CSV table of C-alpha atoms in Angstrom, one decimal:
chain,number,residue,atom,x,y,z
G,1120,MET,CA,32.6,38.3,2.2
G,1121,SER,CA,34.1,38.9,-0.9
G,1122,ASP,CA,30.8,38.3,-2.5
G,1123,LEU,CA,28.8,40.0,0.4
G,1124,HIS,CA,30.6,43.2,0.0
G,1125,ASN,CA,30.2,42.9,-3.9
G,1126,GLU,CA,26.5,42.5,-3.4
G,1127,CYS,CA,26.2,45.3,-1.0
G,1128,MET,CA,28.4,47.7,-3.2
G,1129,THR,CA,26.0,46.6,-6.1
G,1130,LYS,CA,23.0,47.5,-4.0
G,1131,ALA,CA,24.2,50.7,-2.9
G,1132,GLU,CA,25.3,51.8,-6.7
G,1133,GLU,CA,21.6,51.0,-7.7
G,1134,TYR,CA,19.9,52.8,-4.7
G,1135,GLU,CA,22.4,55.6,-5.7
G,1136,ALA,CA,21.1,55.5,-9.0
G,1137,ALA,CA,17.4,55.2,-7.9
G,1138,THR,CA,17.7,58.4,-5.4
G,1139,LYS,CA,19.5,60.3,-8.2
G,1140,SER,CA,16.8,58.7,-10.8
G,1141,ARG,CA,14.0,59.9,-8.0
G,1142,GLY,CA,15.6,63.4,-7.4
G,1143,GLU,CA,15.5,64.1,-11.2
G,1144,GLU,CA,12.2,62.7,-11.6
G,1145,LEU,CA,11.0,65.0,-8.7
G,1146,ALA,CA,12.7,67.9,-9.9
G,1147,ALA,CA,10.9,67.4,-13.2
G,1148,LEU,CA,7.5,67.2,-11.6
G,1149,ALA,CA,8.4,70.6,-9.6
G,1150,LYS,CA,9.5,72.3,-12.4
G,1151,ALA,CA,6.1,70.9,-14.4
G,1152,LYS,CA,3.8,71.5,-11.6
G,1153,GLU,CA,5.2,75.1,-11.6
G,1154,ILE,CA,4.6,75.6,-15.2
G,1155,ILE,CA,0.7,74.2,-14.8
G,1156,ILE,CA,0.1,76.6,-11.6
G,1157,GLU,CA,1.5,79.5,-13.7
G,1158,ALA,CA,-0.8,78.5,-16.6
G,1159,THR,CA,-4.0,77.3,-15.2
G,1160,GLY,CA,-3.9,79.6,-12.2
G,1161,GLY,CA,-6.4,77.9,-9.3
G,1162,ALA,CA,-7.2,75.0,-11.2
G,1163,SER,CA,-3.7,73.6,-10.4
G,1164,SER,CA,-4.8,72.5,-6.6
G,1165,PHE,CA,-6.8,69.9,-8.0
G,1166,LEU,CA,-3.8,68.4,-9.8
G,1167,GLN,CA,-1.7,68.5,-7.2
G,1168,VAL,CA,-4.4,67.0,-5.1
G,1169,GLU,CA,-4.6,64.2,-7.2
G,1170,SER,CA,-1.1,64.0,-8.6
G,1171,SER,CA,1.2,64.1,-5.1
G,1172,PRO,CA,0.2,61.0,-3.3
G,1173,LYS,CA,-0.6,58.8,-6.2
G,1174,MET,CA,3.3,59.8,-7.6
G,1175,GLN,CA,4.5,59.0,-3.9
G,1176,ALA,CA,3.1,55.4,-4.2
G,1177,ILE,CA,4.3,55.0,-7.6
G,1178,HIS,CA,7.8,55.8,-6.6
G,1179,PHE,CA,7.4,53.3,-3.7
G,1180,VAL,CA,6.4,50.5,-5.8
G,1181,ARG,CA,9.3,51.5,-8.4
G,1182,ASP,CA,11.6,51.2,-5.6
G,1183,LEU,CA,10.2,48.1,-4.0
G,1184,ALA,CA,10.3,46.4,-7.7
G,1185,ARG,CA,13.9,47.3,-7.9
G,1186,ARG,CA,14.7,46.2,-4.2
G,1187,THR,CA,12.7,42.7,-4.4
G,1188,ASN,CA,13.2,42.1,-8.3
G,1189,ALA,CA,9.8,42.0,-9.0
G,1190,PRO,CA,9.1,42.5,-13.0
G,1191,ALA,CA,5.4,42.3,-11.9
G,1192,LEU,CA,5.9,45.1,-9.5
G,1193,ALA,CA,7.5,47.1,-12.1
G,1194,GLN,CA,4.4,46.3,-14.3
G,1195,LEU,CA,2.4,47.4,-11.8
G,1196,ALA,CA,4.2,50.7,-11.3
G,1197,SER,CA,3.9,51.6,-15.0
G,1198,ARG,CA,-0.2,50.7,-14.8
G,1199,MET,CA,-0.4,53.1,-11.9
G,1200,ALA,CA,1.4,55.5,-13.7
G,1201,ASN,CA,-0.8,55.4,-16.6
G,1202,VAL,CA,-4.0,56.4,-14.6
G,1203,ARG,CA,-4.7,59.8,-15.5
G,1204,SER,CA,-8.3,60.5,-15.5
G,1205,GLY,CA,-11.5,59.7,-13.3
G,1206,ASP,CA,-10.8,58.7,-9.3
G,1207,VAL,CA,-7.3,58.3,-9.9
G,1208,PHE,CA,-7.0,57.3,-6.1
G,1209,ALA,CA,-9.5,54.6,-6.4
G,1210,LYS,CA,-8.1,53.5,-9.4
G,1211,VAL,CA,-4.6,53.2,-8.1
G,1212,LYS,CA,-5.7,51.7,-4.7
G,1213,GLY,CA,-7.7,49.2,-6.8
G,1214,LEU,CA,-4.7,48.4,-8.8
G,1215,ILE,CA,-2.6,47.8,-5.9
G,1216,GLY,CA,-5.4,45.8,-4.0
G,1217,ASP,CA,-5.3,43.6,-7.0
G,1218,MET,CA,-1.7,42.9,-7.1
G,1219,ILE,CA,-2.2,42.2,-3.2
G,1220,GLU,CA,-4.9,39.7,-3.7
G,1221,LYS,CA,-3.2,38.2,-6.7
G,1222,LEU,CA,0.4,37.9,-4.2
G,1223,GLU,CA,-1.7,36.5,-1.6
G,1224,GLN,CA,-3.8,34.1,-3.8
G,1225,GLU,CA,0.0,32.9,-5.0
G,1226,ALA,CA,0.9,32.2,-1.2
G,1227,ALA,CA,-1.7,30.4,-0.9
G,1228,ASP,CA,-1.2,28.1,-3.9
G,1229,ASP,CA,2.6,28.0,-2.9
G,1230,ALA,CA,1.8,26.8,0.8
G,1231,THR,CA,-0.8,24.3,-0.7
G,1232,GLU,CA,1.8,23.1,-2.9
G,1233,LYS,CA,4.4,22.7,-0.4
G,1234,ALA,CA,2.1,20.8,1.5
G,1235,TYR,CA,1.5,18.5,-1.0
G,1236,CYS,CA,5.2,18.0,-1.9
G,1237,ASP,CA,6.1,17.4,1.8
G,1238,LYS,CA,3.6,14.9,2.0
G,1239,GLU,CA,4.0,13.4,-1.4
G,1240,LEU,CA,7.8,13.4,-1.2
G,1241,ALA,CA,7.7,11.9,2.6
G,1242,GLU,CA,5.2,8.8,1.8
G,1243,THR,CA,7.0,8.2,-1.6
G,1244,ASN,CA,10.6,8.4,0.2
G,1245,ALA,CA,9.2,6.0,2.8
G,1246,LYS,CA,7.5,3.5,0.3
G,1247,LYS,CA,11.0,3.5,-1.8
G,1248,GLU,CA,12.8,2.8,1.3
G,1249,GLU,CA,10.2,-0.1,2.1
G,1250,GLN,CA,10.2,-1.6,-1.1
G,1251,GLU,CA,14.3,-1.6,-1.2
G,1252,THR,CA,14.4,-3.1,2.5
G,1253,THR,CA,11.9,-5.7,1.0
G,1254,ILE,CA,14.0,-6.7,-1.9
G,1255,LYS,CA,17.2,-6.7,0.3
G,1256,LYS,CA,15.2,-9.2,2.4
G,1257,LEU,CA,14.1,-11.1,-0.2
G,1258,SER,CA,17.5,-11.4,-2.0
G,1259,THR,CA,19.2,-12.4,1.3
G,1260,LYS,CA,16.3,-15.4,1.7
G,1261,ILE,CA,17.1,-16.3,-2.0
G,1262,ASP,CA,20.8,-16.7,-2.0
G,1263,GLN,CA,20.4,-18.5,1.7
G,1264,ALA,CA,17.8,-20.8,-0.1
G,1265,ALA,CA,20.1,-21.3,-3.0
G,1266,ALA,CA,22.8,-22.0,-1.2
G,1267,ARG,CA,21.2,-24.6,1.2
G,1268,SER,CA,19.6,-26.3,-1.7
G,1269,ALA,CA,23.2,-26.7,-3.3
G,1270,LYS,CA,24.5,-28.0,0.0
G,1271,LEU,CA,21.9,-30.3,0.1
G,1272,GLN,CA,22.4,-31.7,-3.4
G,1273,GLU,CA,26.1,-32.3,-2.6
G,1274,GLU,CA,24.8,-34.3,0.4
G,1275,ILE,CA,22.2,-36.1,-2.2
G,1276,ALA,CA,25.4,-36.9,-4.4
G,1277,THR,CA,27.7,-38.0,-1.6
G,1278,LEU,CA,24.8,-40.3,0.1
G,1279,GLY,CA,24.1,-41.6,-3.5
G,1280,LYS,CA,27.9,-42.5,-3.8
G,1281,GLU,CA,27.9,-44.0,-0.5
G,1282,LEU,CA,24.6,-46.5,-1.3
G,1283,SER,CA,26.3,-47.4,-4.7
G,1284,ASP,CA,29.4,-48.5,-2.6
G,1285,LEU,CA,27.4,-50.0,0.3
G,1286,ALA,CA,25.4,-52.1,-2.1
G,1287,ALA,CA,28.8,-53.0,-4.1
G,1288,SER,CA,29.9,-54.1,-1.0
G,1289,GLN,CA,27.2,-56.1,0.0
G,1290,ALA,CA,27.3,-57.9,-3.3
G,1291,THR,CA,31.2,-58.5,-2.7
G,1292,MET,CA,30.2,-60.0,0.7
G,1293,ASP,CA,27.1,-62.0,-0.7
G,1294,LYS,CA,29.0,-63.6,-2.9
G,1295,MET,CA,32.2,-64.4,-0.8
G,1296,ARG,CA,29.6,-65.9,1.7
G,1297,ASN,CA,28.0,-68.2,-1.1
G,1298,GLU,CA,31.2,-69.3,-1.8
G,1299,GLU,CA,32.3,-69.8,1.7
G,1300,LYS,CA,29.0,-71.8,2.1
G,1301,SER,CA,29.5,-74.2,-0.6
G,1302,THR,CA,33.4,-74.6,0.1
G,1303,PHE,CA,31.9,-75.4,3.7
G,1304,THR,CA,29.0,-77.7,2.3
G,1305,ALA,CA,31.6,-79.8,0.4
G,1306,ASN,CA,34.4,-80.0,2.7
G,1307,GLU,CA,32.0,-81.1,5.7
G,1308,ALA,CA,30.6,-83.9,3.4
G,1309,GLU,CA,33.6,-85.0,2.7
G,1310,THR,CA,35.4,-84.8,6.1
G,1311,SER,CA,32.4,-86.3,7.6
G,1312,LYS,CA,32.3,-89.2,4.5
G,1313,GLY,CA,36.1,-89.7,5.8
G,1314,LEU,CA,35.5,-89.7,9.6
G,1315,ASP,CA,32.5,-92.1,9.1
G,1316,GLY,CA,34.8,-94.3,6.9
G,1317,ILE,CA,37.7,-94.2,9.5
G,1318,LYS,CA,35.0,-94.9,12.6
G,1319,LEU,CA,34.0,-97.8,10.2
G,1320,ALA,CA,37.1,-99.1,9.6
G,1321,LEU,CA,38.0,-98.8,13.4
G,1322,LYS,CA,35.1,-101.0,14.3
G,1323,THR,CA,35.5,-103.6,12.0
G,1324,LEU,CA,39.4,-104.0,12.7
G,1325,ARG,CA,38.3,-103.5,16.5
G,1326,ASP,CA,35.5,-106.3,16.2
G,1327,TYR,CA,38.3,-108.4,14.1
G,1328,TYR,CA,41.2,-108.3,16.4
G,1329,ALA,CA,38.7,-108.9,19.4
G,1330,LYS,CA,37.5,-112.2,18.1
G,1331,ALA,CA,41.4,-113.0,17.0
G,1332,ASP,CA,42.7,-112.9,20.7
G,1333,LYS,CA,40.1,-114.8,21.9
G,1334,ALA,CA,40.9,-117.4,19.3
G,1335,HIS,CA,44.6,-117.3,19.6
G,1336,GLY,CA,44.7,-116.0,23.0
G,1337,SER,CA,47.6,-113.3,22.1
G,1338,SER,CA,47.3,-109.9,20.5
G,1339,ASP,CA,49.4,-108.7,17.5
G,1340,SER,CA,51.3,-105.4,18.1
G,1341,ALA,CA,51.1,-104.9,14.2
G,1342,ALA,CA,47.4,-104.9,14.6
G,1343,GLY,CA,47.5,-102.7,17.7
G,1344,GLY,CA,49.6,-100.2,15.6
G,1345,ILE,CA,47.2,-99.8,12.7
G,1346,VAL,CA,44.3,-99.3,15.3
G,1347,SER,CA,46.3,-96.6,16.9
G,1348,LEU,CA,47.1,-95.0,13.6
G,1349,LEU,CA,43.4,-94.8,12.7
G,1350,GLU,CA,42.1,-93.3,16.2
G,1351,VAL,CA,44.6,-90.6,15.6
G,1352,CYS,CA,43.2,-90.0,12.1
G,1353,GLU,CA,40.1,-90.3,13.5
G,1354,SER,CA,40.9,-87.5,16.0
G,1355,ASP,CA,42.2,-85.3,13.2
G,1356,PHE,CA,39.1,-85.9,11.3
G,1357,THR,CA,36.9,-85.0,14.0
G,1358,LYS,CA,38.9,-81.9,15.1
G,1359,ALA,CA,39.0,-80.6,11.5
G,1360,LEU,CA,35.4,-81.0,11.5
G,1361,ALA,CA,34.5,-79.0,14.4
G,1362,GLU,CA,37.5,-76.3,12.9
G,1363,MET,CA,35.7,-76.2,10.0
G,1364,ARG,CA,32.0,-75.9,11.5
G,1365,ALA,CA,33.2,-73.4,14.0
G,1366,THR,CA,35.1,-71.2,11.4
G,1367,GLU,CA,31.5,-71.6,9.0
G,1368,GLU,CA,29.1,-70.4,12.4
G,1369,ALA,CA,31.7,-67.3,13.0
G,1370,SER,CA,31.7,-66.4,9.3
G,1371,ALA,CA,27.9,-66.7,8.7
G,1372,ALA,CA,27.6,-64.6,12.0
G,1373,ASP,CA,29.6,-62.1,11.0
G,1374,TYR,CA,28.0,-62.0,7.7
G,1375,GLY,CA,24.8,-61.8,9.2
G,1376,LYS,CA,26.0,-59.3,11.6
G,1377,GLN,CA,27.4,-56.9,8.9
G,1378,THR,CA,24.7,-57.6,6.5
G,1379,LYS,CA,22.3,-56.3,9.2
G,1380,GLU,CA,24.6,-53.1,9.7
G,1381,ASN,CA,24.4,-52.1,6.1
G,1382,ALA,CA,20.6,-52.9,6.1
G,1383,ILE,CA,20.4,-50.4,8.8
G,1384,ALA,CA,23.2,-47.9,7.1
G,1385,LYS,CA,21.2,-48.2,3.5
G,1386,GLN,CA,17.8,-47.6,5.0
G,1387,THR,CA,19.1,-44.3,7.1
G,1388,LYS,CA,21.0,-43.4,4.0
G,1389,GLU,CA,18.1,-43.6,2.0
G,1390,GLN,CA,15.7,-41.8,4.3
G,1391,ASP,CA,18.5,-39.1,4.2
G,1392,VAL,CA,18.0,-38.8,0.6
G,1393,LYS,CA,14.4,-38.6,0.6
G,1394,TYR,CA,14.1,-35.9,3.2
G,1395,LYS,CA,17.2,-33.8,1.8
G,1396,THR,CA,15.5,-34.1,-1.7
G,1397,LYS,CA,12.3,-32.8,-0.2
G,1398,GLU,CA,13.8,-30.2,1.6
G,1399,SER,CA,15.9,-29.1,-1.9
G,1400,VAL,CA,12.7,-29.2,-4.1
G,1401,GLY,CA,10.7,-27.3,-1.3
G,1402,LEU,CA,13.8,-24.8,-1.1
G,1403,ASP,CA,14.1,-24.6,-4.4
G,1404,LYS,CA,10.4,-23.6,-5.1
G,1405,SER,CA,10.4,-21.2,-1.8
G,1406,ALA,CA,13.7,-19.1,-4.0
G,1407,SER,CA,11.5,-19.6,-7.4
G,1408,GLU,CA,8.3,-18.0,-5.5
G,1409,MET,CA,10.5,-15.3,-3.7
G,1410,THR,CA,11.9,-14.4,-6.9
G,1411,SER,CA,8.7,-13.8,-8.4
G,1412,ASP,CA,7.4,-11.8,-5.7
G,1413,ARG,CA,11.0,-9.7,-5.7
G,1414,SER,CA,10.3,-9.1,-9.2
G,1415,GLY,CA,6.9,-7.7,-8.5
G,1416,VAL,CA,8.3,-5.6,-6.0
G,1417,GLN,CA,10.9,-4.4,-8.2
G,1418,ASP,CA,8.0,-3.3,-10.6
G,1419,GLU,CA,6.6,-1.0,-8.0
G,1420,LEU,CA,9.7,0.2,-7.0
G,1421,ASN,CA,10.4,1.5,-10.6
G,1422,ALA,CA,7.3,3.0,-10.5
G,1423,VAL,CA,7.6,4.8,-7.1
G,1424,LEU,CA,11.1,6.0,-8.4
G,1425,GLU,CA,9.9,7.5,-11.6
G,1426,TYR,CA,6.9,9.3,-9.9
G,1427,LEU,CA,9.8,10.3,-7.2
G,1428,ASP,CA,12.0,11.5,-10.2
G,1429,LYS,CA,8.9,13.7,-11.1
G,1430,LEU,CA,8.0,14.8,-7.7
G,1431,LYS,CA,11.9,16.1,-7.3
G,1432,ASP,CA,11.5,18.4,-10.9
G,1433,ARG,CA,8.2,19.3,-9.2
G,1434,CYS,CA,9.0,20.1,-5.7
G,1435,VAL,CA,12.8,20.2,-5.5
G,1436,ALA,CA,14.7,20.8,-8.6
G,1437,LYS,CA,13.8,24.8,-8.7
G,1438,ALA,CA,16.2,27.6,-8.6
G,1439,GLU,CA,14.3,29.6,-5.4
G,1440,SER,CA,13.1,27.6,-2.5
G,1441,TYR,CA,10.0,27.9,-1.2
G,1442,GLY,CA,11.2,29.7,2.0
G,1443,ASP,CA,12.8,32.5,-0.4
G,1444,LYS,CA,9.7,32.7,-2.1
G,1445,LYS,CA,7.7,33.3,1.0
G,1446,ALA,CA,9.7,35.7,2.2
G,1447,ALA,CA,9.8,37.7,-1.2
G,1448,ARG,CA,6.2,37.5,-1.2
G,1449,GLU,CA,5.7,39.0,1.7
G,1450,ALA,CA,7.6,41.4,1.3
G,1451,GLU,CA,6.0,42.6,-1.6
G,1452,ILE,CA,2.8,42.2,0.0
G,1453,ALA,CA,4.2,44.4,3.2
G,1454,GLY,CA,5.4,47.0,0.6
G,1455,LEU,CA,2.0,47.2,-1.4
G,1456,ASN,CA,0.2,47.6,1.8
G,1457,GLU,CA,2.5,50.3,2.8
G,1458,ALA,CA,1.7,52.2,-0.5
G,1459,LEU,CA,-1.7,51.9,0.1
G,1460,GLN,CA,-1.1,53.6,3.3
G,1461,ILE,CA,1.1,56.1,1.6
G,1462,LEU,CA,-1.9,56.9,-1.0
G,1463,GLU,CA,-4.5,56.9,2.0
G,1464,ILE,CA,-2.4,59.6,4.1
G,1465,GLY,CA,-1.5,61.6,1.1
G,1466,ARG,CA,-5.5,61.3,0.0
G,1467,ALA,CA,-6.4,62.6,3.5
G,1468,SER,CA,-3.7,65.3,3.4
G,1469,CYS,CA,-4.9,66.5,0.0
G,1470,ARG,CA,-8.8,66.7,1.0
G,1471,GLU,CA,-7.5,68.8,4.1
G,1472,ARG,CA,-5.4,71.1,1.8
G,1473,VAL,CA,-8.7,71.4,-0.8
């Protein structure tokens, strides 16, 4: 409100000054006219016919220049004032017409420039947004690929350790199985040999005591005790050999089962390593390609941003907007057309008086 009030007061003061100046100028012109009429008599009628509409048009253009703050119109008013010979109406009208044509051409040029700026700014901003979106998407995919590849590398390292542990465990099992097998083989041979010896001793004693009984007709209790003792030994050896063989079979079966499970686990883990390694390599390659693509898009975006800055300097960074310029120029053209009407009306009036 304060700014508007000050602006209105300023314009009122300017208008008052212009009115006062115009009044003083008209008074001077009236005085000059009076002097000329007294000095030239009837010849002054021509001067009156030629000068009055011209001066009205000049004053109108000067006022228009002040209102619109247009230096070009002030210069036009000066050129109009300097027209003093020949067909004054035609020359002044020509000056005004040339100015109107110039303003109309400037208006057309500005409209063309406005259309160009609107189109280029819209397309460039759209391209900028498109490339920024593309860069954002590529960055997200690159980060995802890098994260997934890193995760796979961790899993591959874990699988590698598990395979190493599995190989060490299998080697320990192999060693223990070989030792058990060797021990069993030696013990089995020794126990079998002992059992065969006991069986042979029993057969010998039984054969001997059977002959002795036939010869003497009686059995020796001592001989029976020895046989019984050997029979117990034979039973113990037979039982020990059976247990030994059962233990060996169970141990061999457990070893075979665990070895098979280890082989399956080893094959599974090796396949996992193979596929994870392949996927990781593919992700790294894809990330590298996307990084290259992003770099290319970034170069394009940089060029677009540079062009956009130039467009803004040309189309946006101006003190006066297109709308303001258009309105001011239309006011100037309308005022000049009105000045032409003043000339035409004044000329017609002068001709009637003549």
